């Protein structure tokens, strides 16, 4: 036999941007490997520079960055990190997105609008990404925007376990804040033992972002602790209006459960003043000090979920098996 025969070993390397380093460090701790030392800074004109301080040749690279505010800056840093890995001969590059920026712009509502969620996928592919891993995409169709494997992780098991443990002895109902998320609410209902479902009928002015009006509740919520579930809380208007509508329909209390705590102003103030008994979120995005100081906000860690998914991908296992075949 001619040539050189050599058995190679796989090498998992974990990289992080500067947007939410605390989450990346927790994921690294769960995996039992340190984050790769990285130089990252901005030039005087705000251009971003990134360099990894170790050889990455032939590695299985997982690049973590949450697209928190300022979103465009952290997306650009993420893309530059991927480009640096590609040019340094990483064998496979997986982009890990605890929060996928621009996910809400996944279709055209009116003429001459962009589909920015697709543009994001194209940018990462062009930069050199081989695979995407994201937590609770705004819509499942975004998986089809990327020309390659996409691992869609769900925070539902983490959130539902918490709700079941704390409120499982009460009469529950799962409520979707709009008709479009009924499928997710069904998963929630099954996770909580088949409790009743309801949804809020609302209207939204597509010309005015972050504004909607809760019209009426469809479903039986009277006398029940309503678990109001959503993928994200941005300015807090939608979720607070939905909570008000549920209490007006006779709900005994409202517990909000959402994956992504964007909490743009004035979300924290709205949640403080809302009728919600508790607001349960994950740490896919960093919480502000004001949010942490609010007693009714509970933050759960997504790190065990992400670290397990990374391990499954690295070891050629099954990510779908983590969610009973649903993901």
mmCIF file of C-alpha atoms in Angstrom:
data_model
loop_
_atom_site.group_PDB
_atom_site.id
_atom_site.type_symbol
_atom_site.label_atom_id
_atom_site.label_comp_id
_atom_site.label_asym_id
_atom_site.label_seq_id
_atom_site.Cartn_x
_atom_site.Cartn_y
_atom_site.Cartn_z
ATOM 1 C CA UNK A 1 0.000 0.000 0.000
ATOM 2 C CA UNK A 2 1.418 3.350 -1.013
ATOM 3 C CA UNK A 3 1.019 6.604 0.927
ATOM 4 C CA UNK A 4 1.041 7.449 4.606
ATOM 5 C CA UNK A 5 -1.501 5.818 6.911
ATOM 6 C CA UNK A 6 -2.233 7.603 10.180
ATOM 7 C CA UNK A 7 -5.081 7.230 12.673
ATOM 8 C CA UNK A 8 -6.197 10.690 13.720
ATOM 9 C CA UNK A 9 -8.070 11.743 16.846
ATOM 10 C CA UNK A 10 -11.022 14.123 16.944
ATOM 11 C CA UNK A 11 -10.435 17.351 18.830
ATOM 12 C CA UNK A 12 -13.340 19.399 20.207
ATOM 13 C CA UNK A 13 -12.472 23.080 20.672
ATOM 14 C CA UNK A 14 -14.834 25.621 22.177
ATOM 15 C CA UNK A 15 -14.779 29.300 21.201
ATOM 16 C CA UNK A 16 -16.755 32.274 22.440
ATOM 17 C CA UNK A 17 -17.403 35.849 21.488
ATOM 18 C CA UNK A 18 -17.690 38.654 24.010
ATOM 19 C CA UNK A 19 -21.488 39.052 23.999
ATOM 20 C CA UNK A 20 -22.343 36.561 26.767
ATOM 21 C CA UNK A 21 -19.128 34.998 28.037
ATOM 22 C CA UNK A 22 -20.688 33.777 31.300
ATOM 23 C CA UNK A 23 -22.917 31.308 29.421
ATOM 24 C CA UNK A 24 -20.000 30.067 27.303
ATOM 25 C CA UNK A 25 -17.899 29.487 30.421
ATOM 26 C CA UNK A 26 -20.709 27.475 31.985
ATOM 27 C CA UNK A 27 -21.057 25.362 28.819
ATOM 28 C CA UNK A 28 -17.281 24.795 28.794
ATOM 29 C CA UNK A 29 -17.356 23.723 32.435
ATOM 30 C CA UNK A 30 -20.130 21.201 31.683
ATOM 31 C CA UNK A 31 -18.090 19.791 28.785
ATOM 32 C CA UNK A 32 -14.899 19.654 30.833
ATOM 33 C CA UNK A 33 -12.795 21.738 28.444
ATOM 34 C CA UNK A 34 -11.625 25.356 28.690
ATOM 35 C CA UNK A 35 -12.549 28.003 26.156
ATOM 36 C CA UNK A 36 -9.831 28.632 23.578
ATOM 37 C CA UNK A 37 -7.863 31.785 24.526
ATOM 38 C CA UNK A 38 -8.826 34.538 22.100
ATOM 39 C CA UNK A 39 -7.768 38.076 21.359
ATOM 40 C CA UNK A 40 -10.735 40.265 20.470
ATOM 41 C CA UNK A 41 -10.984 44.022 20.412
ATOM 42 C CA UNK A 42 -12.274 46.946 18.372
ATOM 43 C CA UNK A 43 -10.135 49.434 16.479
ATOM 44 C CA UNK A 44 -10.677 53.157 16.932
ATOM 45 C CA UNK A 45 -13.182 53.206 14.045
ATOM 46 C CA UNK A 46 -15.133 50.286 15.677
ATOM 47 C CA UNK A 47 -13.890 47.556 13.291
ATOM 48 C CA UNK A 48 -13.518 44.224 15.115
ATOM 49 C CA UNK A 49 -10.337 42.147 15.307
ATOM 50 C CA UNK A 50 -10.253 38.483 16.398
ATOM 51 C CA UNK A 51 -7.338 36.048 16.697
ATOM 52 C CA UNK A 52 -7.182 32.639 18.387
ATOM 53 C CA UNK A 53 -4.077 32.011 20.495
ATOM 54 C CA UNK A 54 -3.876 28.268 19.782
ATOM 55 C CA UNK A 55 -3.651 26.178 16.629
ATOM 56 C CA UNK A 56 -7.106 25.084 15.428
ATOM 57 C CA UNK A 57 -5.995 22.991 12.457
ATOM 58 C CA UNK A 58 -8.178 19.910 12.011
ATOM 59 C CA UNK A 59 -10.356 20.626 15.032
ATOM 60 C CA UNK A 60 -14.116 20.277 15.499
ATOM 61 C CA UNK A 61 -14.887 23.910 16.344
ATOM 62 C CA UNK A 62 -17.985 25.092 18.230
ATOM 63 C CA UNK A 63 -18.337 28.883 18.162
ATOM 64 C CA UNK A 64 -20.751 30.312 20.739
ATOM 65 C CA UNK A 65 -22.252 33.785 20.551
ATOM 66 C CA UNK A 66 -25.617 35.115 21.743
ATOM 67 C CA UNK A 67 -26.907 37.956 19.596
ATOM 68 C CA UNK A 68 -27.766 40.393 22.347
ATOM 69 C CA UNK A 69 -27.761 44.194 22.061
ATOM 70 C CA UNK A 70 -25.955 45.724 20.228
ATOM 71 C CA UNK A 71 -27.050 42.886 17.939
ATOM 72 C CA UNK A 72 -25.209 43.938 14.763
ATOM 73 C CA UNK A 73 -21.875 44.246 16.555
ATOM 74 C CA UNK A 74 -22.038 40.757 18.042
ATOM 75 C CA UNK A 75 -23.237 39.192 14.800
ATOM 76 C CA UNK A 76 -20.266 40.728 12.997
ATOM 77 C CA UNK A 77 -17.870 39.422 15.641
ATOM 78 C CA UNK A 78 -19.447 35.976 15.287
ATOM 79 C CA UNK A 79 -18.954 36.002 11.511
ATOM 80 C CA UNK A 80 -15.340 37.137 11.863
ATOM 81 C CA UNK A 81 -14.638 34.302 14.312
ATOM 82 C CA UNK A 82 -16.020 31.763 11.825
ATOM 83 C CA UNK A 83 -13.939 33.268 9.017
ATOM 84 C CA UNK A 84 -10.797 33.096 11.163
ATOM 85 C CA UNK A 85 -11.442 29.418 11.912
ATOM 86 C CA UNK A 86 -12.033 28.586 8.252
ATOM 87 C CA UNK A 87 -8.783 30.288 7.213
ATOM 88 C CA UNK A 88 -6.917 28.504 10.024
ATOM 89 C CA UNK A 89 -8.029 25.080 8.670
ATOM 90 C CA UNK A 90 -10.575 23.988 11.278
ATOM 91 C CA UNK A 91 -12.044 20.686 10.049
ATOM 92 C CA UNK A 92 -15.683 21.443 10.940
ATOM 93 C CA UNK A 93 -17.240 24.667 12.224
ATOM 94 C CA UNK A 94 -20.499 24.615 14.183
ATOM 95 C CA UNK A 95 -22.069 27.985 14.945
ATOM 96 C CA UNK A 96 -23.851 27.842 18.325
ATOM 97 C CA UNK A 97 -26.629 30.431 18.585
ATOM 98 C CA UNK A 98 -28.350 30.498 21.981
ATOM 99 C CA UNK A 99 -30.323 33.379 20.454
ATOM 100 C CA UNK A 100 -30.538 33.710 16.644
ATOM 101 C CA UNK A 101 -30.479 37.373 15.659
ATOM 102 C CA UNK A 102 -33.096 38.635 13.159
ATOM 103 C CA UNK A 103 -35.169 35.452 13.633
ATOM 104 C CA UNK A 104 -38.433 37.424 13.688
ATOM 105 C CA UNK A 105 -37.837 38.622 10.123
ATOM 106 C CA UNK A 106 -38.503 35.173 8.668
ATOM 107 C CA UNK A 107 -41.055 36.107 5.992
ATOM 108 C CA UNK A 108 -42.423 39.065 4.049
ATOM 109 C CA UNK A 109 -45.526 40.741 5.440
ATOM 110 C CA UNK A 110 -45.493 43.463 2.785
ATOM 111 C CA UNK A 111 -43.792 44.148 -0.534
ATOM 112 C CA UNK A 112 -40.156 45.295 -0.643
ATOM 113 C CA UNK A 113 -39.321 43.826 2.765
ATOM 114 C CA UNK A 114 -36.229 41.669 3.446
ATOM 115 C CA UNK A 115 -36.196 38.158 4.836
ATOM 116 C CA UNK A 116 -33.352 38.898 7.230
ATOM 117 C CA UNK A 117 -33.427 35.511 8.966
ATOM 118 C CA UNK A 118 -32.477 33.916 5.624
ATOM 119 C CA UNK A 119 -29.743 36.521 5.101
ATOM 120 C CA UNK A 120 -28.278 35.554 8.490
ATOM 121 C CA UNK A 121 -28.085 31.905 7.453
ATOM 122 C CA UNK A 122 -26.438 32.863 4.154
ATOM 123 C CA UNK A 123 -23.866 35.025 5.946
ATOM 124 C CA UNK A 124 -22.798 32.210 8.248
ATOM 125 C CA UNK A 125 -22.601 29.758 5.355
ATOM 126 C CA UNK A 126 -20.458 32.163 3.341
ATOM 127 C CA UNK A 127 -18.218 32.809 6.356
ATOM 128 C CA UNK A 128 -17.481 29.084 6.548
ATOM 129 C CA UNK A 129 -20.006 27.496 8.931
ATOM 130 C CA UNK A 130 -20.738 23.812 8.327
ATOM 131 C CA UNK A 131 -23.521 23.498 10.881
ATOM 132 C CA UNK A 132 -25.857 25.656 12.988
ATOM 133 C CA UNK A 133 -27.111 24.955 16.491
ATOM 134 C CA UNK A 134 -29.833 27.241 17.875
ATOM 135 C CA UNK A 135 -32.165 27.355 20.868
ATOM 136 C CA UNK A 136 -35.903 27.898 20.292
ATOM 137 C CA UNK A 137 -35.980 29.536 16.882
ATOM 138 C CA UNK A 138 -38.847 31.975 16.397
ATOM 139 C CA UNK A 139 -40.244 29.654 13.720
ATOM 140 C CA UNK A 140 -39.118 26.151 12.784
ATOM 141 C CA UNK A 141 -38.934 27.096 9.079
ATOM 142 C CA UNK A 142 -35.659 28.959 9.729
ATOM 143 C CA UNK A 143 -33.959 25.543 9.786
ATOM 144 C CA UNK A 144 -34.527 25.413 6.030
ATOM 145 C CA UNK A 145 -32.738 28.712 5.428
ATOM 146 C CA UNK A 146 -29.297 27.206 6.118
ATOM 147 C CA UNK A 147 -27.743 24.927 3.497
ATOM 148 C CA UNK A 148 -26.492 22.320 5.933
ATOM 149 C CA UNK A 149 -27.409 20.576 9.194
ATOM 150 C CA UNK A 150 -29.319 22.611 11.796
ATOM 151 C CA UNK A 151 -29.803 21.423 15.373
ATOM 152 C CA UNK A 152 -32.925 23.053 16.823
ATOM 153 C CA UNK A 153 -32.717 22.791 20.613
ATOM 154 C CA UNK A 154 -35.753 23.362 22.808
ATOM 155 C CA UNK A 155 -35.694 24.883 26.290
ATOM 156 C CA UNK A 156 -39.122 23.373 26.997
ATOM 157 C CA UNK A 157 -37.824 20.451 29.127
ATOM 158 C CA UNK A 158 -35.925 22.835 31.414
ATOM 159 C CA UNK A 159 -38.801 25.315 31.750
ATOM 160 C CA UNK A 160 -41.520 22.672 32.043
ATOM 161 C CA UNK A 161 -39.653 20.727 34.732
ATOM 162 C CA UNK A 162 -39.423 23.900 36.813
ATOM 163 C CA UNK A 163 -43.108 24.749 36.343
ATOM 164 C CA UNK A 164 -44.197 21.174 37.106
ATOM 165 C CA UNK A 165 -42.136 21.033 40.283
ATOM 166 C CA UNK A 166 -43.331 24.406 41.597
ATOM 167 C CA UNK A 167 -46.940 24.550 40.387
ATOM 168 C CA UNK A 168 -47.776 20.920 39.640
ATOM 169 C CA UNK A 169 -50.207 20.625 42.551
ATOM 170 C CA UNK A 170 -52.376 23.492 41.200
ATOM 171 C CA UNK A 171 -55.007 23.376 38.455
ATOM 172 C CA UNK A 172 -53.026 24.432 35.395
ATOM 173 C CA UNK A 173 -53.811 25.617 31.890
ATOM 174 C CA UNK A 174 -51.232 26.275 29.163
ATOM 175 C CA UNK A 175 -51.837 29.468 27.199
ATOM 176 C CA UNK A 176 -50.287 30.581 23.923
ATOM 177 C CA UNK A 177 -50.042 34.378 23.507
ATOM 178 C CA UNK A 178 -51.270 33.999 19.904
ATOM 179 C CA UNK A 179 -52.714 31.361 17.586
ATOM 180 C CA UNK A 180 -49.371 30.896 15.794
ATOM 181 C CA UNK A 181 -47.710 29.191 18.758
ATOM 182 C CA UNK A 182 -50.421 26.626 19.496
ATOM 183 C CA UNK A 183 -48.109 23.778 18.444
ATOM 184 C CA UNK A 184 -45.561 24.785 21.091
ATOM 185 C CA UNK A 185 -48.362 25.098 23.659
ATOM 186 C CA UNK A 186 -49.405 21.510 22.807
ATOM 187 C CA UNK A 187 -45.882 20.284 23.631
ATOM 188 C CA UNK A 188 -46.149 22.172 26.911
ATOM 189 C CA UNK A 189 -49.539 20.626 27.662
ATOM 190 C CA UNK A 190 -48.162 17.125 27.090
ATOM 191 C CA UNK A 191 -45.142 17.867 29.286
ATOM 192 C CA UNK A 192 -47.425 18.982 32.124
ATOM 193 C CA UNK A 193 -49.633 15.900 31.957
ATOM 194 C CA UNK A 194 -52.212 16.941 29.369
ATOM 195 C CA UNK A 195 -53.522 20.123 31.023
ATOM 196 C CA UNK A 196 -56.066 22.234 29.045
ATOM 197 C CA UNK A 197 -54.977 24.581 26.262
ATOM 198 C CA UNK A 198 -56.008 28.152 25.507
ATOM 199 C CA UNK A 199 -54.757 31.002 23.339
ATOM 200 C CA UNK A 200 -55.058 34.769 23.118
ATOM 201 C CA UNK A 201 -56.681 36.189 20.019
ATOM 202 C CA UNK A 202 -54.759 39.375 19.261
ATOM 203 C CA UNK A 203 -54.211 41.884 16.484
ATOM 204 C CA UNK A 204 -50.936 43.474 15.454
ATOM 205 C CA UNK A 205 -50.187 46.529 13.302
ATOM 206 C CA UNK A 206 -47.454 45.254 10.960
ATOM 207 C CA UNK A 207 -46.293 48.827 10.342
ATOM 208 C CA UNK A 208 -45.503 49.359 14.048
ATOM 209 C CA UNK A 209 -43.001 46.965 15.683
ATOM 210 C CA UNK A 210 -43.428 45.643 19.241
ATOM 211 C CA UNK A 211 -47.094 46.618 19.424
ATOM 212 C CA UNK A 212 -50.117 44.329 19.627
ATOM 213 C CA UNK A 213 -53.549 44.303 21.214
ATOM 214 C CA UNK A 214 -54.920 41.304 23.144
ATOM 215 C CA UNK A 215 -58.543 40.882 22.081
ATOM 216 C CA UNK A 216 -59.988 37.856 23.886
ATOM 217 C CA UNK A 217 -59.152 34.503 25.425
ATOM 218 C CA UNK A 218 -60.117 31.338 23.546
ATOM 219 C CA UNK A 219 -60.302 28.368 25.925
ATOM 220 C CA UNK A 220 -61.211 27.578 29.532
ATOM 221 C CA UNK A 221 -58.981 29.373 32.053
ATOM 222 C CA UNK A 222 -61.392 30.252 34.881
ATOM 223 C CA UNK A 223 -59.986 29.365 38.296
ATOM 224 C CA UNK A 224 -56.746 28.003 36.845
ATOM 225 C CA UNK A 225 -53.088 28.927 37.144
ATOM 226 C CA UNK A 226 -52.312 29.880 33.556
ATOM 227 C CA UNK A 227 -48.838 29.108 32.221
ATOM 228 C CA UNK A 228 -48.336 31.702 29.488
ATOM 229 C CA UNK A 229 -45.619 30.379 27.153
ATOM 230 C CA UNK A 230 -43.626 32.189 24.460
ATOM 231 C CA UNK A 231 -40.226 31.996 22.787
ATOM 232 C CA UNK A 232 -39.152 35.516 23.761
ATOM 233 C CA UNK A 233 -40.031 38.624 25.746
ATOM 234 C CA UNK A 234 -38.833 41.786 24.037
ATOM 235 C CA UNK A 235 -40.507 44.999 25.222
ATOM 236 C CA UNK A 236 -42.962 43.005 27.340
ATOM 237 C CA UNK A 237 -46.129 44.577 25.933
ATOM 238 C CA UNK A 238 -47.597 41.442 24.358
ATOM 239 C CA UNK A 239 -47.016 39.177 27.349
ATOM 240 C CA UNK A 240 -48.312 41.717 29.893
ATOM 241 C CA UNK A 241 -51.474 42.375 27.870
ATOM 242 C CA UNK A 242 -52.034 38.629 27.586
ATOM 243 C CA UNK A 243 -51.657 38.235 31.361
ATOM 244 C CA UNK A 244 -54.202 41.036 31.909
ATOM 245 C CA UNK A 245 -56.636 39.343 29.517
ATOM 246 C CA UNK A 246 -56.310 36.021 31.360
ATOM 247 C CA UNK A 247 -56.968 37.584 34.758
ATOM 248 C CA UNK A 248 -59.991 39.415 33.298
ATOM 249 C CA UNK A 249 -61.317 36.002 32.144
ATOM 250 C CA UNK A 250 -61.151 34.638 35.682
ATOM 251 C CA UNK A 251 -57.737 32.972 35.860
ATOM 252 C CA UNK A 252 -56.535 32.530 39.445
ATOM 253 C CA UNK A 253 -52.967 33.555 38.556
ATOM 254 C CA UNK A 254 -50.538 33.788 35.617
ATOM 255 C CA UNK A 255 -47.045 32.334 35.345
ATOM 256 C CA UNK A 256 -45.007 33.446 32.316
ATOM 257 C CA UNK A 257 -42.432 31.071 30.806
ATOM 258 C CA UNK A 258 -40.208 32.249 27.929
ATOM 259 C CA UNK A 259 -36.850 31.141 26.567
ATOM 260 C CA UNK A 260 -35.249 34.414 25.467
ATOM 261 C CA UNK A 261 -35.236 37.362 27.872
ATOM 262 C CA UNK A 262 -34.481 40.182 25.432
ATOM 263 C CA UNK A 263 -36.012 42.720 27.833
ATOM 264 C CA UNK A 264 -35.758 45.868 25.725
ATOM 265 C CA UNK A 265 -36.955 49.009 27.490
ATOM 266 C CA UNK A 266 -39.428 49.242 29.199
ATOM 267 C CA UNK A 267 -39.815 45.449 29.625
ATOM 268 C CA UNK A 268 -38.517 45.201 33.194
ATOM 269 C CA UNK A 269 -40.808 47.993 34.386
ATOM 270 C CA UNK A 270 -43.782 46.421 32.606
ATOM 271 C CA UNK A 271 -43.071 43.040 34.172
ATOM 272 C CA UNK A 272 -42.651 44.652 37.591
ATOM 273 C CA UNK A 273 -46.085 46.257 37.247
ATOM 274 C CA UNK A 274 -47.762 43.265 35.595
ATOM 275 C CA UNK A 275 -50.223 40.839 37.173
ATOM 276 C CA UNK A 276 -47.851 37.942 36.433
ATOM 277 C CA UNK A 277 -47.033 35.899 39.519
ATOM 278 C CA UNK A 278 -43.649 34.790 38.186
ATOM 279 C CA UNK A 279 -41.650 35.208 34.986
ATOM 280 C CA UNK A 280 -39.436 32.212 34.211
ATOM 281 C CA UNK A 281 -36.717 32.671 31.564
ATOM 282 C CA UNK A 282 -33.423 31.079 30.552
ATOM 283 C CA UNK A 283 -29.950 32.581 30.262
ATOM 284 C CA UNK A 284 -29.692 32.428 26.460
ATOM 285 C CA UNK A 285 -29.234 36.208 26.755
ATOM 286 C CA UNK A 286 -27.559 38.121 29.593
ATOM 287 C CA UNK A 287 -29.933 39.696 32.107
ATOM 288 C CA UNK A 288 -29.495 43.295 33.198
ATOM 289 C CA UNK A 289 -28.970 44.182 36.858
ATOM 290 C CA UNK A 290 -32.509 45.626 36.973
ATOM 291 C CA UNK A 291 -33.936 42.330 35.752
ATOM 292 C CA UNK A 292 -31.899 40.306 38.231
ATOM 293 C CA UNK A 293 -33.104 42.538 41.040
ATOM 294 C CA UNK A 294 -36.773 41.836 40.238
ATOM 295 C CA UNK A 295 -37.959 39.073 42.577
ATOM 296 C CA UNK A 296 -40.610 37.714 40.203
ATOM 297 C CA UNK A 297 -38.016 36.954 37.472
ATOM 298 C CA UNK A 298 -36.459 33.478 37.697
ATOM 299 C CA UNK A 299 -33.504 32.611 35.458
ATOM 300 C CA UNK A 300 -32.774 28.986 34.533
ATOM 301 C CA UNK A 301 -29.544 27.838 32.886
ATOM 302 C CA UNK A 302 -29.534 26.555 29.327
ATOM 303 C CA UNK A 303 -25.902 25.378 29.643
ATOM 304 C CA UNK A 304 -26.682 21.696 30.426
ATOM 305 C CA UNK A 305 -28.852 21.483 27.294
ATOM 306 C CA UNK A 306 -26.335 23.159 24.971
ATOM 307 C CA UNK A 307 -23.362 21.244 26.356
ATOM 308 C CA UNK A 308 -25.148 17.917 25.892
ATOM 309 C CA UNK A 309 -26.095 18.834 22.310
ATOM 310 C CA UNK A 310 -22.497 19.792 21.532
ATOM 311 C CA UNK A 311 -21.322 16.458 22.935
ATOM 312 C CA UNK A 312 -23.869 14.557 20.833
ATOM 313 C CA UNK A 313 -22.759 16.333 17.651
ATOM 314 C CA UNK A 314 -19.073 15.825 18.421
ATOM 315 C CA UNK A 315 -19.556 12.115 19.148
ATOM 316 C CA UNK A 316 -21.876 11.599 16.153
ATOM 317 C CA UNK A 317 -24.795 10.897 18.467
ATOM 318 C CA UNK A 318 -28.436 11.971 18.222
ATOM 319 C CA UNK A 319 -29.608 15.449 19.177
ATOM 320 C CA UNK A 320 -33.214 14.495 18.378
ATOM 321 C CA UNK A 321 -33.126 11.816 21.096
ATOM 322 C CA UNK A 322 -32.749 14.599 23.670
ATOM 323 C CA UNK A 323 -36.311 15.708 22.928
ATOM 324 C CA UNK A 324 -38.056 12.344 22.545
ATOM 325 C CA UNK A 325 -37.869 12.564 18.757
ATOM 326 C CA UNK A 326 -39.696 15.915 18.520
ATOM 327 C CA UNK A 327 -36.787 18.206 17.551
#
